[in-house]
Amino acid sequence: MWDNICFLGIEKETENDIGDSVIDIVYNKEIFCKEKSVKASQFYQAQALGLKPEIILEIMIADYNKEKYVKFEDEEFKVLRTYKTSSEKIELTLVRGINDGDS
């Protein structure tokens, strides 16, 4: 059941007040999703690489264009990996935070 909403985000280069170039995350695509739990095997495989997957969101492949960022329930996540579950659906495994150093 598609009972949740998330926002897919992309990096966009802008200028700050003093003219420096900065990268902002823009969440401009609102889509339906289904929240799933991270399986123990996925968690331990990722943890061995120093990563901590938080949640998995299942979305329609037609909605996804390789966006790297997701906002879900007012929290920002980065896409760790994708997995095509059928010809129409894809799972996004997400880690909390949007910077490389976040955990």
Tab-separated table of C-alpha atoms in Angstrom:
chain	number	residue	atom	x	y	z
A	1	MET	CA	0.000	0.000	0.000
A	2	TRP	CA	1.370	3.381	-1.012
A	3	ASP	CA	0.460	5.235	2.176
A	4	ASN	CA	3.446	7.580	2.525
A	5	ILE	CA	4.811	10.568	0.663
A	6	CYS	CA	8.457	11.430	0.099
A	7	PHE	CA	10.324	14.075	-1.845
A	8	LEU	CA	13.184	13.320	-4.235
A	9	GLY	CA	16.012	15.839	-4.326
A	10	ILE	CA	18.836	16.926	-6.577
A	11	GLU	CA	21.922	19.077	-6.134
A	12	LYS	CA	21.630	22.593	-7.508
A	13	GLU	CA	24.476	25.081	-7.699
A	14	THR	CA	23.616	28.587	-6.504
A	15	GLU	CA	25.435	31.681	-5.278
A	16	ASN	CA	25.376	32.881	-1.690
A	17	ASP	CA	25.186	36.525	-0.560
A	18	ILE	CA	28.862	37.177	-1.228
A	19	GLY	CA	28.919	35.513	-4.640
A	20	ASP	CA	30.472	32.185	-3.686
A	21	SER	CA	29.195	29.109	-5.446
A	22	VAL	CA	27.359	26.714	-3.090
A	23	ILE	CA	25.537	23.440	-3.598
A	24	ASP	CA	21.975	23.236	-2.268
A	25	ILE	CA	19.649	20.255	-2.220
A	26	VAL	CA	16.335	21.002	-3.931
A	27	TYR	CA	13.408	18.669	-3.217
A	28	ASN	CA	11.160	19.286	-6.190
A	29	LYS	CA	9.483	15.920	-6.801
A	30	GLU	CA	6.712	14.687	-4.479
A	31	ILE	CA	5.854	10.998	-4.867
A	32	PHE	CA	4.029	8.173	-3.119
A	33	CYS	CA	6.131	5.532	-1.397
A	34	LYS	CA	5.968	2.501	0.849
A	35	GLU	CA	8.234	2.298	3.910
A	36	LYS	CA	9.998	-1.016	4.475
A	37	SER	CA	12.399	-2.270	7.125
A	38	VAL	CA	16.093	-2.835	6.518
A	39	LYS	CA	16.776	-6.560	6.653
A	40	ALA	CA	19.445	-7.756	9.085
A	41	SER	CA	21.668	-9.061	6.275
A	42	GLN	CA	21.533	-5.699	4.469
A	43	PHE	CA	22.309	-3.854	7.688
A	44	TYR	CA	25.370	-5.963	8.542
A	45	GLN	CA	26.739	-5.895	4.990
A	46	ALA	CA	26.504	-2.101	4.928
A	47	GLN	CA	27.885	-1.764	8.456
A	48	ALA	CA	30.972	-3.746	7.401
A	49	LEU	CA	31.632	-0.909	4.943
A	50	GLY	CA	31.099	1.765	7.609
A	51	LEU	CA	27.566	2.624	6.463
A	52	LYS	CA	24.337	2.568	8.439
A	53	PRO	CA	21.210	2.042	6.333
A	54	GLU	CA	18.190	3.533	8.088
A	55	ILE	CA	15.134	2.729	5.985
A	56	ILE	CA	14.044	1.377	2.641
A	57	LEU	CA	11.433	3.146	0.546
A	58	GLU	CA	9.719	1.376	-2.323
A	59	ILE	CA	8.673	3.663	-5.167
A	60	MET	CA	7.585	3.376	-8.775
A	61	ILE	CA	10.469	3.215	-11.257
A	62	ALA	CA	8.721	5.806	-13.438
A	63	ASP	CA	9.053	8.325	-10.559
A	64	TYR	CA	12.803	7.819	-10.100
A	65	ASN	CA	15.463	9.565	-12.173
A	66	LYS	CA	18.599	8.633	-10.181
A	67	GLU	CA	18.040	11.347	-7.578
A	68	LYS	CA	20.594	11.113	-4.746
A	69	TYR	CA	18.514	12.623	-1.938
A	70	VAL	CA	15.184	11.887	-0.277
A	71	LYS	CA	13.176	13.818	2.297
A	72	PHE	CA	10.857	11.552	4.272
A	73	GLU	CA	8.894	12.469	7.403
A	74	ASP	CA	10.803	15.784	7.662
A	75	GLU	CA	14.214	14.075	7.666
A	76	GLU	CA	16.831	14.153	4.924
A	77	PHE	CA	18.446	10.981	3.617
A	78	LYS	CA	20.994	10.029	0.993
A	79	VAL	CA	20.415	7.099	-1.366
A	80	LEU	CA	22.886	4.342	-0.506
A	81	ARG	CA	21.728	1.864	-3.152
A	82	THR	CA	18.802	0.988	-5.376
A	83	TYR	CA	17.263	-2.394	-6.085
A	84	LYS	CA	14.729	-3.101	-8.815
A	85	THR	CA	12.069	-5.381	-7.298
A	86	SER	CA	9.857	-5.689	-10.381
A	87	SER	CA	9.364	-4.121	-13.789
A	88	GLU	CA	7.493	-1.246	-12.102
A	89	LYS	CA	9.016	-0.882	-8.612
A	90	ILE	CA	12.395	0.004	-7.119
A	91	GLU	CA	13.658	0.063	-3.538
A	92	LEU	CA	15.813	2.923	-2.284
A	93	THR	CA	18.049	2.045	0.667
A	94	LEU	CA	18.639	5.279	2.578
A	95	VAL	CA	21.157	6.570	5.113
A	96	ARG	CA	20.381	9.488	7.411
A	97	GLY	CA	21.952	12.816	6.509
A	98	ILE	CA	22.919	14.355	3.197
A	99	ASN	CA	26.641	14.990	3.693
A	100	ASP	CA	29.311	12.331	3.246
A	101	GLY	CA	30.329	12.687	6.896
A	102	ASP	CA	26.823	12.323	8.328
A	103	SER	CA	25.769	9.136	10.042
